[in-house]
Each structure stands twice: as structure tokens, then as C-alpha cells.
Tab-separated table of C-alpha atoms in Angstrom:
chain	number	residue	atom	x	y	z
A	264	MET	CA	0.000	0.000	0.000
A	265	LEU	CA	1.247	3.442	-0.877
A	266	ILE	CA	-0.080	6.512	0.872
A	267	ALA	CA	-0.563	9.964	-0.625
A	268	SER	CA	-2.183	12.645	1.484
A	269	GLY	CA	-3.517	16.069	0.708
A	270	ASN	CA	-3.876	15.377	-2.993
A	271	GLY	CA	-6.893	16.885	-4.695
A	272	ILE	CA	-9.366	14.610	-6.387
A	273	THR	CA	-12.144	15.344	-8.837
A	274	LEU	CA	-15.625	13.875	-8.694
A	275	GLU	CA	-17.197	13.300	-12.086
A	276	GLY	CA	-19.916	15.875	-12.605
A	277	GLY	CA	-18.686	17.989	-9.696
A	278	THR	CA	-18.255	21.733	-9.893
A	279	PRO	CA	-14.731	23.236	-9.969
A	280	ASP	CA	-15.187	24.360	-6.344
A	281	GLU	CA	-16.094	20.816	-5.293
A	282	ALA	CA	-13.091	19.479	-7.187
A	283	ARG	CA	-10.725	21.835	-5.364
A	284	GLY	CA	-12.259	21.021	-1.998
A	285	ALA	CA	-11.900	17.241	-2.026
A	286	CYS	CA	-8.478	16.334	-0.598
A	287	PRO	CA	-8.956	13.080	1.323
A	288	PRO	CA	-6.165	10.694	2.227
A	289	VAL	CA	-5.459	8.366	-0.676
A	290	ALA	CA	-4.297	4.775	-0.443
A	291	ILE	CA	-2.902	3.163	-3.571
A	292	VAL	CA	-3.537	-0.543	-3.116
A	293	SER	CA	-3.147	-3.846	-4.893
A	294	PRO	CA	-5.743	-6.635	-5.052
A	295	GLY	CA	-5.941	-8.527	-1.761
A	296	TYR	CA	-5.359	-5.431	0.389
A	297	PHE	CA	-8.845	-5.333	1.910
A	298	GLU	CA	-8.812	-9.052	2.645
A	299	ALA	CA	-5.366	-8.831	4.276
A	300	MET	CA	-6.449	-5.882	6.405
A	301	GLY	CA	-9.801	-7.434	7.329
A	302	ILE	CA	-11.731	-4.460	5.915
A	303	ARG	CA	-15.209	-5.445	4.712
A	304	VAL	CA	-16.242	-4.053	1.335
A	305	SER	CA	-19.763	-3.892	-0.048
A	306	GLY	CA	-19.815	-4.251	-3.800
A	307	ARG	CA	-16.511	-5.733	-4.895
A	308	THR	CA	-12.795	-5.156	-4.648
A	309	PRO	CA	-10.445	-4.677	-7.615
A	310	ASP	CA	-8.782	-7.805	-8.993
A	311	TRP	CA	-5.577	-8.344	-10.974
A	312	ALA	CA	-7.378	-9.194	-14.241
A	313	GLY	CA	-9.320	-5.940	-14.195
A	314	MET	CA	-6.314	-3.928	-13.083
A	315	ASN	CA	-4.164	-5.350	-15.877
A	316	ALA	CA	-6.978	-4.634	-18.337
A	317	GLY	CA	-7.110	-1.028	-17.090
A	318	ASP	CA	-10.703	-1.138	-15.861
A	319	GLY	CA	-10.057	1.630	-13.297
A	320	ALA	CA	-11.910	-0.127	-10.481
A	321	MET	CA	-11.526	1.648	-7.149
A	322	VAL	CA	-13.002	1.660	-3.657
A	323	VAL	CA	-14.073	4.534	-1.396
A	324	SER	CA	-14.758	4.557	2.328
A	325	ARG	CA	-18.318	4.728	3.637
A	326	ALA	CA	-17.522	8.147	5.188
A	327	PHE	CA	-16.335	9.446	1.796
A	328	ALA	CA	-19.391	8.054	-0.008
A	329	ASP	CA	-21.827	9.464	2.550
A	330	HIS	CA	-20.187	12.900	2.406
A	331	HIS	CA	-19.934	13.249	-1.367
A	332	TRP	CA	-22.986	11.249	-2.516
A	333	PRO	CA	-25.460	11.411	0.387
A	334	GLY	CA	-28.440	9.137	-0.122
A	335	GLN	CA	-27.015	7.807	-3.405
A	336	ASP	CA	-25.459	4.525	-4.444
A	337	PRO	CA	-21.772	5.343	-5.067
A	338	ILE	CA	-21.179	2.262	-7.257
A	339	GLY	CA	-20.294	3.419	-10.765
A	340	LYS	CA	-19.505	6.998	-9.729
A	341	GLY	CA	-16.392	8.546	-11.296
A	342	VAL	CA	-13.390	9.764	-9.308
A	343	ARG	CA	-10.170	11.152	-10.681
A	344	GLY	CA	-6.909	11.904	-8.936
A	345	ASN	CA	-4.374	14.273	-10.466
A	346	GLY	CA	-6.630	15.855	-13.057
A	347	THR	CA	-10.136	17.110	-13.749
A	348	THR	CA	-10.988	15.601	-17.138
A	349	PRO	CA	-11.889	12.071	-18.245
A	350	PRO	CA	-11.049	9.268	-17.909
A	351	PHE	CA	-12.312	8.652	-14.392
A	352	TYR	CA	-11.774	5.675	-12.123
A	353	ARG	CA	-15.044	3.877	-11.255
A	354	VAL	CA	-16.205	3.073	-7.752
A	355	VAL	CA	-16.853	-0.683	-7.532
A	356	GLY	CA	-16.938	-1.022	-3.755
A	357	VAL	CA	-17.487	0.833	-0.510
A	358	ALA	CA	-15.151	-0.072	2.347
A	359	GLU	CA	-16.217	-0.046	5.949
A	360	ASP	CA	-14.888	2.984	7.742
A	361	VAL	CA	-11.459	3.059	9.330
A	362	ARG	CA	-10.304	5.312	12.132
A	363	GLY	CA	-6.958	6.750	11.123
A	364	LYS	CA	-6.718	9.302	13.922
A	365	GLY	CA	-7.598	7.170	16.951
A	366	LEU	CA	-10.472	5.011	18.107
A	367	ASP	CA	-12.227	7.972	19.706
A	368	ALA	CA	-11.997	10.094	16.533
A	369	PRO	CA	-14.588	9.995	13.745
A	370	PRO	CA	-13.939	7.743	10.734
A	371	ILE	CA	-11.742	9.243	8.036
A	372	GLU	CA	-12.813	9.772	4.444
A	373	ILE	CA	-10.401	7.832	2.235
A	374	VAL	CA	-10.209	6.716	-1.385
A	375	TYR	CA	-8.415	3.565	-2.524
A	376	PHE	CA	-6.963	3.804	-6.031
A	377	PRO	CA	-5.463	0.779	-7.820
A	378	VAL	CA	-1.690	0.410	-7.775
A	379	LYS	CA	-1.695	0.357	-11.576
A	380	PRO	CA	-3.157	3.598	-12.986
A	381	ILE	CA	-5.466	3.615	-15.975
A	382	GLU	CA	-4.264	5.064	-19.253
A	383	GLY	CA	-4.804	8.800	-19.429
A	384	ALA	CA	-5.359	9.167	-15.684
A	385	PRO	CA	-2.004	8.860	-13.952
A	386	LEU	CA	-1.881	9.052	-10.216
A	387	TRP	CA	0.686	11.088	-8.339
A	388	GLY	CA	4.469	11.009	-8.597
A	389	SER	CA	6.627	8.418	-6.926
A	390	PRO	CA	5.747	8.080	-3.255
A	391	SER	CA	8.378	8.520	-0.584
A	392	HIS	CA	7.389	5.286	1.157
A	393	ALA	CA	5.285	2.165	0.816
A	394	TYR	CA	3.885	-0.420	3.211
A	395	VAL	CA	3.636	-4.156	2.675
A	396	VAL	CA	0.681	-5.895	4.284
A	397	VAL	CA	0.919	-9.664	4.756
A	398	ARG	CA	-1.600	-11.876	6.525
A	399	SER	CA	-1.272	-15.524	7.431
A	400	SER	CA	-3.420	-17.749	9.572
A	401	SER	CA	-0.801	-20.440	10.103
A	402	ALA	CA	2.782	-19.200	9.673
A	403	PRO	CA	4.687	-18.214	12.817
A	404	THR	CA	5.473	-14.498	12.914
A	405	THR	CA	9.245	-14.986	12.648
A	406	ALA	CA	8.981	-17.379	9.685
A	407	LEU	CA	6.599	-15.049	7.906
A	408	SER	CA	8.792	-12.009	8.559
A	409	ASN	CA	11.874	-13.850	7.282
A	410	ALA	CA	10.033	-14.983	4.142
A	411	VAL	CA	8.877	-11.454	3.357
A	412	THR	CA	12.245	-9.798	3.994
A	413	GLY	CA	14.258	-12.551	2.311
A	414	VAL	CA	16.267	-13.387	5.451
């Protein structure tokens, strides 16, 4: 998972003022991220076949969906990062809310873009850091850590 924060996004059909105002945290994720993190998603999550085909499938948090499309089904809505013109990524799922600022803080609005951008809609420049998320139900922590780090 790569994190980009403070980047403006554009909602398809939004006004220029709305486009400038939407700057949620952005996670750039690969297929399997939500499963590894135990985050439930209504709708579906992006898969490798669609990502390699450039389908632009993405997920938004429930807090983001409720704020930007109150009372509407967000599935199929267009979101663009790093630009204001088509093509747009398409919301295929809504993730349960996460609390990025503490358990006593309200849920954060967040958008989850695919790790592979669609043609004509690049994401942001190279990130300064990335996180690897690995989940196992049977491997001991040390063995798993050694396998991931190549030790």
C-alpha cells in the first residue's frame, strides 16, 4: 500500500469548487489489500485481471461516499486523482470505515486507487514510502517475517 495525502481529487460531474475542496487521504492498493487488512467491502474489490486490463476499479470509504454522494449509491460513480478531465476511475466497492486518527476520533474519508493507474489518468508522482501488508493464519510471525524480507 502506498499513501498519498492532501492530494486533490475530482468527482465526475462535480463543480470546480467541489473538485478543489476534495483532498482526502489516498491509499494506492493492490488486489488482496482489503482481505489482508480485514476491511469489509460492499460491492466488490479490484482484482488483478481488471487492473491489468485497465478497468479503473476503485473503492471509497463509507464516510467518503456518505459525504460526497449522500443518499445515493456510489457504485459506478467517477473519481479522478491528479486531473479534472476524463477518464475517471469507477467506484466498484465501498469499504467499511477506518479510524486513522484514533479510536475515539470519527472515521476518516479515504479513497483507494489501484496500484496500476489507468491510461490517461495517472496518479501522483513516486511516493516517498510504501507499506507491505501480509496476513497468514498459520505461519509463525518470525517465519513469515523472514520470508517477506528474504532473510
